[in-house]
Amino acid sequence: MGKDEKEDTGFGFKDKAKALETIRLLEEHDPNYRRLTVRGLLGRAKRVLSMTKAEDKIKNIKEAMEVFENWLADLDKNKEKKTEKKEKEDKKAKEVKKKEKDSDTSSESDVEMEDKSKEKKEPPSDSVPGLGFKDKAAAENAIQALEGRDPDYQKLAVKGLIGRAKRVLTCTRDESKLSNIKEAISRFDQFLDDFDTMHLSKQNNPYISLGIVRTALNMAADDVTDQQKAFIEAYQSVNGEYKRLRTVPEKEDGKTWDIVRNAALKDLKEKHAEAKLFNDKDEPTKEHLEMLLWAYSPEAARVKKYVPETKEEKPERERERSDRKRRSSGGDESPSKKKKE
């Protein structure tokens, strides 16, 4: 089987010519596949060297290895050059930006420095960390880490892991690794079968916009729990990008907010299964507001139609800065307009 695979791919390391041919054949593949394949060939070549006594074969394999090692070194150099080029471009862009800002007043500069420090802060990731597929145990851990999260995301994440695992299989020759990864894939396939059998997609709780949640908060007045307030603060901290709640933990027990939200909504959906959602004025009822405060509604389309969004109020200093910029650019009244009056 191994021999047929080599003949099919044309990849090899028996001598320098074969290595050069391999590099040429790899040009039609994506960069990541090329790198993984060359590293895999180097590993196999080293193992063959340790079992080979013939001097001519050892010499030929070493020459092939040198081709692969030089190719990897060039790849790293190009990567470094691209990084350096990007750093220079970023530096130049910053210098241009700084020059443009030099004309602002000192008070405006202070505000901009605050804004800049906020921009540097990276937003939370929208992907659950630590998901793997190296063996069945890693697959079990991944499935456990996804438990309680949005069903649609669970399915998407598992399908993504299967896709990545299958790509790794194509460039792995180690039999034990192949067996372990195949077991992981089998566990993921079982998860997807169970997912469809239990119709878990129906349990998904689509998010409504942050603007509507703010409106619901105002409408609920004092009927808001501390946990709901904390959730809304977390939702605002990620600017309404609900996917990022997957990595933002609740302070109470350390679970991320997507899991906490789904658990709370499961109880509320059972509790208010027969409840009226809107009153005669097309306003959300008290029971409906409880769910809206968790950024969910069983009738999202109707909510969007009848419940207005509340925009976040800008801090006072930011409003002052906007006013100054508008005045300096003649945004209030143009000279020609004043002349006419």
Tab-separated table of C-alpha atoms in Angstrom:
chain	number	residue	atom	x	y	z
A	1	MET	CA	0.000	0.000	0.000
A	2	GLY	CA	2.855	2.367	0.933
A	3	LYS	CA	4.528	1.761	-2.432
A	4	ASP	CA	1.374	2.571	-4.372
A	5	GLU	CA	0.911	5.788	-2.412
A	6	LYS	CA	4.441	6.908	-3.258
A	7	GLU	CA	3.911	6.191	-6.923
A	8	ASP	CA	0.582	8.049	-6.895
A	9	THR	CA	1.923	11.174	-5.246
A	10	GLY	CA	5.390	11.174	-6.758
A	11	PHE	CA	6.840	12.406	-3.451
A	12	GLY	CA	10.051	10.868	-2.173
A	13	PHE	CA	13.515	11.307	-0.663
A	14	LYS	CA	15.704	8.601	-2.219
A	15	ASP	CA	18.091	11.211	-3.682
A	16	LYS	CA	18.516	14.894	-4.512
A	17	ALA	CA	16.694	14.603	-7.868
A	18	LYS	CA	13.673	12.989	-6.219
A	19	ALA	CA	13.608	15.714	-3.551
A	20	LEU	CA	13.704	18.467	-6.193
A	21	GLU	CA	10.898	16.746	-8.118
A	22	THR	CA	8.870	16.541	-4.895
A	23	ILE	CA	9.281	20.283	-4.275
A	24	ARG	CA	8.121	20.963	-7.840
A	25	LEU	CA	5.055	18.713	-7.483
A	26	LEU	CA	4.110	20.386	-4.208
A	27	GLU	CA	3.849	23.821	-5.858
A	28	GLU	CA	0.249	23.087	-6.890
A	29	HIS	CA	-0.793	22.488	-3.243
A	30	ASP	CA	-1.576	25.041	-0.537
A	31	PRO	CA	1.332	26.342	1.637
A	32	ASN	CA	0.285	24.523	4.810
A	33	TYR	CA	0.065	21.165	3.008
A	34	ARG	CA	3.498	21.757	1.432
A	35	ARG	CA	5.127	22.516	4.768
A	36	LEU	CA	3.532	19.499	6.507
A	37	THR	CA	4.459	17.153	3.654
A	38	VAL	CA	8.112	18.256	3.563
A	39	ARG	CA	8.421	17.920	7.330
A	40	GLY	CA	6.836	14.475	7.118
A	41	LEU	CA	9.281	13.417	4.402
A	42	LEU	CA	12.200	14.673	6.501
A	43	GLY	CA	11.016	12.610	9.460
A	44	ARG	CA	10.679	9.492	7.324
A	45	ALA	CA	14.090	10.100	5.748
A	46	LYS	CA	15.718	10.294	9.196
A	47	ARG	CA	14.090	6.998	10.215
A	48	VAL	CA	15.281	5.302	7.024
A	49	LEU	CA	18.813	6.643	7.626
A	50	SER	CA	18.909	5.014	11.048
A	51	MET	CA	18.195	1.608	9.450
A	52	THR	CA	20.366	1.923	6.313
A	53	LYS	CA	23.975	0.636	6.080
A	54	ALA	CA	24.701	1.204	2.387
A	55	GLU	CA	26.982	4.258	2.045
A	56	ASP	CA	25.628	5.343	-1.361
A	57	LYS	CA	22.021	5.262	-0.103
A	58	ILE	CA	22.985	7.233	3.021
A	59	LYS	CA	24.727	9.843	0.839
A	60	ASN	CA	21.712	10.161	-1.520
A	61	ILE	CA	19.175	10.464	1.314
A	62	LYS	CA	21.301	13.107	3.077
A	63	GLU	CA	21.439	15.155	-0.136
A	64	ALA	CA	17.627	14.882	-0.417
A	65	MET	CA	17.266	15.963	3.208
A	66	GLU	CA	19.486	18.976	2.539
A	67	VAL	CA	17.110	20.036	-0.279
A	68	PHE	CA	14.120	19.806	2.069
A	69	GLU	CA	15.920	21.606	4.926
A	70	ASN	CA	16.999	24.445	2.614
A	71	TRP	CA	13.432	24.717	1.293
A	72	LEU	CA	12.044	25.021	4.840
A	73	ALA	CA	14.733	27.580	5.730
A	74	ASP	CA	13.820	29.705	2.684
A	75	LEU	CA	10.160	29.438	3.669
A	76	ASP	CA	10.946	30.780	7.152
A	77	LYS	CA	13.062	33.597	5.698
A	78	ASN	CA	10.218	34.676	3.405
A	79	LYS	CA	7.867	34.610	6.371
A	80	GLU	CA	10.246	36.824	8.352
A	81	LYS	CA	10.548	39.234	5.423
A	82	LYS	CA	6.774	39.497	5.152
A	83	THR	CA	6.560	40.147	8.895
A	84	GLU	CA	9.249	42.839	8.696
A	85	LYS	CA	7.511	44.427	5.703
A	86	LYS	CA	4.188	44.480	7.568
A	87	GLU	CA	5.857	45.994	10.651
A	88	LYS	CA	7.389	48.733	8.501
A	89	GLU	CA	4.047	49.445	6.841
A	90	ASP	CA	2.313	49.563	10.230
A	91	LYS	CA	5.014	51.872	11.568
A	92	LYS	CA	4.674	54.184	8.551
A	93	ALA	CA	0.886	54.230	8.927
A	94	LYS	CA	1.237	55.142	12.597
A	95	GLU	CA	3.628	57.994	11.749
A	96	VAL	CA	1.176	59.369	9.165
A	97	LYS	CA	-1.651	59.089	11.671
A	98	LYS	CA	0.435	60.872	14.316
A	99	LYS	CA	1.172	63.767	11.954
A	100	GLU	CA	-2.525	64.143	11.194
A	101	LYS	CA	-3.302	64.299	14.884
A	102	ASP	CA	-0.605	66.880	15.718
A	103	SER	CA	-2.961	69.662	14.640
A	104	ASP	CA	-5.544	68.719	17.288
A	105	THR	CA	-5.752	70.586	20.610
A	106	SER	CA	-4.085	69.147	23.714
A	107	SER	CA	-7.441	68.171	25.225
A	108	GLU	CA	-8.343	66.281	22.075
A	109	SER	CA	-4.977	64.523	22.175
A	110	ASP	CA	-5.712	63.288	25.694
A	111	VAL	CA	-8.998	61.800	24.547
A	112	GLU	CA	-7.347	60.186	21.534
A	113	MET	CA	-4.680	58.624	23.735
A	114	GLU	CA	-7.418	57.043	25.819
A	115	ASP	CA	-9.135	55.780	22.674
A	116	LYS	CA	-5.842	54.406	21.393
A	117	SER	CA	-5.230	52.445	24.580
A	118	LYS	CA	-8.704	50.966	24.240
A	119	GLU	CA	-8.031	49.985	20.623
A	120	LYS	CA	-4.901	48.092	21.630
A	121	LYS	CA	-6.945	45.791	23.871
A	122	GLU	CA	-7.705	42.655	21.893
A	123	PRO	CA	-11.362	41.568	21.944
A	124	PRO	CA	-12.155	38.110	23.391
A	125	SER	CA	-11.895	35.202	20.971
A	126	ASP	CA	-15.090	33.819	19.427
A	127	SER	CA	-13.802	30.219	19.394
A	128	VAL	CA	-13.675	27.799	22.322
A	129	PRO	CA	-9.985	27.015	23.030
A	130	GLY	CA	-8.428	23.580	23.504
A	131	LEU	CA	-10.522	21.582	21.028
A	132	GLY	CA	-8.488	18.709	19.570
A	133	PHE	CA	-8.653	15.459	17.626
A	134	LYS	CA	-5.373	13.608	18.258
A	135	ASP	CA	-7.206	10.630	19.807
A	136	LYS	CA	-10.538	9.506	21.249
A	137	ALA	CA	-9.777	11.132	24.633
A	138	ALA	CA	-9.145	14.496	22.941
A	139	ALA	CA	-12.445	14.110	21.057
A	140	GLU	CA	-14.291	13.384	24.326
A	141	ASN	CA	-12.707	16.477	25.916
A	142	ALA	CA	-13.751	18.604	22.931
A	143	ILE	CA	-17.348	17.385	23.125
A	144	GLN	CA	-17.380	18.031	26.876
A	145	ALA	CA	-16.007	21.562	26.346
A	146	LEU	CA	-18.847	22.233	23.871
A	147	GLU	CA	-21.568	20.970	26.206
A	148	GLY	CA	-24.175	23.594	27.095
A	149	ARG	CA	-23.151	25.945	24.306
A	150	ASP	CA	-25.302	27.030	21.349
A	151	PRO	CA	-26.262	23.798	19.498
A	152	ASP	CA	-25.543	25.345	16.088
A	153	TYR	CA	-22.025	26.223	17.266
A	154	GLN	CA	-21.491	22.715	18.684
A	155	LYS	CA	-22.317	21.182	15.319
A	156	LEU	CA	-20.185	23.686	13.415
A	157	ALA	CA	-17.189	23.159	15.735
A	158	VAL	CA	-17.353	19.356	15.513
A	159	LYS	CA	-17.630	19.455	11.707
A	160	GLY	CA	-14.605	21.756	11.646
A	161	LEU	CA	-12.603	19.326	13.802
A	162	ILE	CA	-13.517	16.439	11.488
A	163	GLY	CA	-12.368	18.454	8.461
A	164	ARG	CA	-9.042	19.339	10.093
A	165	ALA	CA	-8.521	15.743	11.247
A	166	LYS	CA	-9.089	14.392	7.731
A	167	ARG	CA	-6.565	16.857	6.285
A	168	VAL	CA	-3.951	15.739	8.829
A	169	LEU	CA	-4.642	12.101	7.924
A	170	THR	CA	-3.527	12.749	4.327
A	171	CYS	CA	-0.024	13.775	5.408
A	172	THR	CA	0.527	11.387	8.338
A	173	ARG	CA	2.282	8.030	7.919
A	174	ASP	CA	2.636	6.981	11.564
A	175	GLU	CA	0.228	4.046	12.012
A	176	SER	CA	-0.503	4.753	15.692
A	177	LYS	CA	-1.311	8.411	14.948
A	178	LEU	CA	-3.538	7.389	12.057
A	179	SER	CA	-5.412	4.936	14.276
A	180	ASN	CA	-5.852	7.508	17.072
A	181	ILE	CA	-7.135	10.228	14.744
A	182	LYS	CA	-9.558	7.805	13.087
A	183	GLU	CA	-10.963	6.919	16.531
A	184	ALA	CA	-11.446	10.636	17.239
A	185	ILE	CA	-13.275	11.086	13.910
A	186	SER	CA	-15.483	8.106	14.727
A	187	ARG	CA	-16.423	9.706	18.069
A	188	PHE	CA	-17.252	12.998	16.335
A	189	ASP	CA	-19.393	11.166	13.741
A	190	GLN	CA	-21.307	9.533	16.589
A	191	PHE	CA	-21.864	12.958	18.165
A	192	LEU	CA	-23.292	14.329	14.897
A	193	ASP	CA	-25.599	11.313	14.507
A	194	ASP	CA	-26.926	11.820	18.051
A	195	PHE	CA	-27.239	15.561	17.400
A	196	ASP	CA	-29.522	14.989	14.408
A	197	THR	CA	-31.485	12.175	16.090
A	198	MET	CA	-32.293	14.377	19.093
A	199	HIS	CA	-33.068	17.408	16.865
A	200	LEU	CA	-30.781	19.592	18.989
A	201	SER	CA	-30.839	22.391	16.405
A	202	LYS	CA	-34.357	23.194	17.588
A	203	GLN	CA	-32.905	24.060	21.012
A	204	ASN	CA	-30.802	26.879	19.587
A	205	ASN	CA	-31.443	30.303	21.154
A	206	PRO	CA	-30.723	32.989	18.515
A	207	TYR	CA	-29.548	36.307	19.941
A	208	ILE	CA	-31.438	39.559	19.529
A	209	SER	CA	-29.497	42.800	19.098
A	210	LEU	CA	-27.853	44.665	21.959
A	211	GLY	CA	-29.963	47.764	21.183
A	212	ILE	CA	-33.197	45.854	21.853
A	213	VAL	CA	-31.734	44.358	25.039
A	214	ARG	CA	-30.998	47.904	26.271
A	215	THR	CA	-34.632	48.839	25.555
A	216	ALA	CA	-35.838	45.757	27.459
A	217	LEU	CA	-33.615	46.752	30.366
A	218	ASN	CA	-35.279	50.182	30.504
A	219	MET	CA	-38.751	48.658	30.234
A	220	ALA	CA	-38.105	46.079	32.976
A	221	ALA	CA	-37.128	48.849	35.444
A	222	ASP	CA	-36.515	47.133	38.811
A	223	ASP	CA	-37.528	43.638	37.633
A	224	VAL	CA	-33.971	42.732	36.645
A	225	THR	CA	-31.818	40.194	38.500
A	226	ASP	CA	-28.140	40.786	39.286
A	227	GLN	CA	-27.235	37.922	36.965
A	228	GLN	CA	-29.190	39.477	34.085
A	229	LYS	CA	-27.461	42.817	34.697
A	230	ALA	CA	-24.075	41.064	34.647
A	231	PHE	CA	-24.990	39.293	31.399
A	232	ILE	CA	-25.995	42.571	29.736
A	233	GLU	CA	-22.721	44.175	30.881
A	234	ALA	CA	-20.837	41.251	29.321
A	235	TYR	CA	-22.896	41.574	26.106
A	236	GLN	CA	-22.029	45.297	25.987
A	237	SER	CA	-18.344	44.584	26.688
A	238	VAL	CA	-18.164	42.623	23.403
A	239	ASN	CA	-20.187	45.303	21.551
A	240	GLY	CA	-23.067	42.917	20.904
A	241	GLU	CA	-20.841	40.354	19.137
A	242	TYR	CA	-22.495	37.386	20.819
A	243	LYS	CA	-19.950	34.827	19.534
A	244	ARG	CA	-17.313	36.369	21.800
A	245	LEU	CA	-19.377	35.456	24.887
A	246	ARG	CA	-18.022	31.916	24.361
A	247	THR	CA	-14.792	33.007	26.037
A	248	VAL	CA	-16.100	35.596	28.523
A	249	PRO	CA	-16.592	33.929	31.940
A	250	GLU	CA	-19.198	34.767	34.555
A	251	LYS	CA	-17.509	35.840	37.802
A	252	GLU	CA	-19.695	33.598	39.986
A	253	ASP	CA	-18.748	30.071	38.850
A	254	GLY	CA	-16.371	30.645	35.939
A	255	LYS	CA	-18.691	29.270	33.236
A	256	THR	CA	-18.741	31.333	30.059
A	257	TRP	CA	-21.774	33.525	29.409
A	258	ASP	CA	-23.071	31.512	26.433
A	259	ILE	CA	-23.452	28.463	28.697
A	260	VAL	CA	-24.972	30.489	31.555
A	261	ARG	CA	-27.449	32.110	29.127
A	262	ASN	CA	-28.580	28.802	27.622
A	263	ALA	CA	-29.135	27.277	31.084
A	264	ALA	CA	-31.210	30.302	32.189
A	265	LEU	CA	-33.269	30.276	28.991
A	266	LYS	CA	-33.984	26.555	29.272
A	267	ASP	CA	-35.736	27.196	32.603
A	268	LEU	CA	-37.546	30.314	31.356
A	269	LYS	CA	-38.791	28.656	28.166
A	270	GLU	CA	-40.313	25.822	30.225
A	271	LYS	CA	-41.712	28.247	32.807
A	272	HIS	CA	-43.319	30.578	30.223
A	273	ALA	CA	-44.231	27.992	27.585
A	274	GLU	CA	-47.890	29.098	27.626
A	275	ALA	CA	-47.321	32.739	28.574
A	276	LYS	CA	-48.592	35.650	26.486
A	277	LEU	CA	-45.633	37.469	24.916
A	278	PHE	CA	-47.232	40.813	23.901
A	279	ASN	CA	-49.953	42.978	25.413
A	280	ASP	CA	-52.681	44.820	23.472
A	281	LYS	CA	-50.242	47.679	22.708
A	282	ASP	CA	-47.747	45.271	21.107
A	283	GLU	CA	-45.410	45.735	24.079
A	284	PRO	CA	-43.529	42.775	25.591
A	285	THR	CA	-45.183	41.279	28.668
A	286	LYS	CA	-43.320	40.832	31.955
A	287	GLU	CA	-42.707	37.149	31.131
A	288	HIS	CA	-41.409	38.085	27.688
A	289	LEU	CA	-39.081	40.722	29.147
A	290	GLU	CA	-37.447	38.060	31.330
A	291	MET	CA	-36.285	36.322	28.146
A	292	LEU	CA	-35.451	39.548	26.312
A	293	LEU	CA	-33.027	40.425	29.114
A	294	TRP	CA	-31.131	37.291	28.057
A	295	ALA	CA	-31.082	38.546	24.434
A	296	TYR	CA	-33.696	36.017	23.297
A	297	SER	CA	-37.285	35.990	22.114
A	298	PRO	CA	-39.489	33.179	20.765
A	299	GLU	CA	-40.872	35.815	18.359
A	300	ALA	CA	-37.730	37.654	17.283
A	301	ALA	CA	-39.259	39.047	14.063
A	302	ARG	CA	-42.176	40.640	15.912
A	303	VAL	CA	-39.811	42.037	18.553
A	304	LYS	CA	-37.700	43.631	15.857
A	305	LYS	CA	-40.840	45.209	14.395
A	306	TYR	CA	-42.363	46.621	17.602
A	307	VAL	CA	-39.491	47.107	20.062
A	308	PRO	CA	-37.157	50.003	19.196
A	309	GLU	CA	-33.415	49.848	19.718
A	310	THR	CA	-31.706	51.988	22.345
A	311	LYS	CA	-28.295	53.232	21.321
A	312	GLU	CA	-25.449	53.448	23.795
A	313	GLU	CA	-24.879	56.955	25.075
A	314	LYS	CA	-21.418	58.307	24.297
A	315	PRO	CA	-19.299	59.436	27.262
A	316	GLU	CA	-19.324	63.220	27.786
A	317	ARG	CA	-15.666	63.698	26.733
A	318	GLU	CA	-16.283	61.760	23.520
A	319	ARG	CA	-19.309	63.945	22.707
A	320	GLU	CA	-17.242	67.085	23.316
A	321	ARG	CA	-14.531	65.784	21.025
A	322	SER	CA	-17.082	65.060	18.258
A	323	ASP	CA	-18.552	68.568	18.638
A	324	ARG	CA	-15.104	70.181	18.389
A	325	LYS	CA	-14.248	68.207	15.273
A	326	ARG	CA	-17.556	69.116	13.661
A	327	ARG	CA	-17.029	72.806	14.405
A	328	SER	CA	-13.411	72.753	13.179
A	329	SER	CA	-14.488	71.167	9.898
A	330	GLY	CA	-17.322	73.652	9.438
A	331	GLY	CA	-19.897	70.941	10.064
A	332	ASP	CA	-22.379	73.258	11.806
A	333	GLU	CA	-22.624	76.013	9.217
A	334	SER	CA	-20.600	76.617	6.088
A	335	PRO	CA	-19.226	80.141	5.402
A	336	SER	CA	-21.295	80.375	2.200
A	337	LYS	CA	-24.453	79.547	4.134
A	338	LYS	CA	-23.724	82.263	6.718
A	339	LYS	CA	-23.110	84.777	3.901
A	340	LYS	CA	-26.511	84.100	2.382
A	341	GLU	CA	-28.202	84.678	5.735
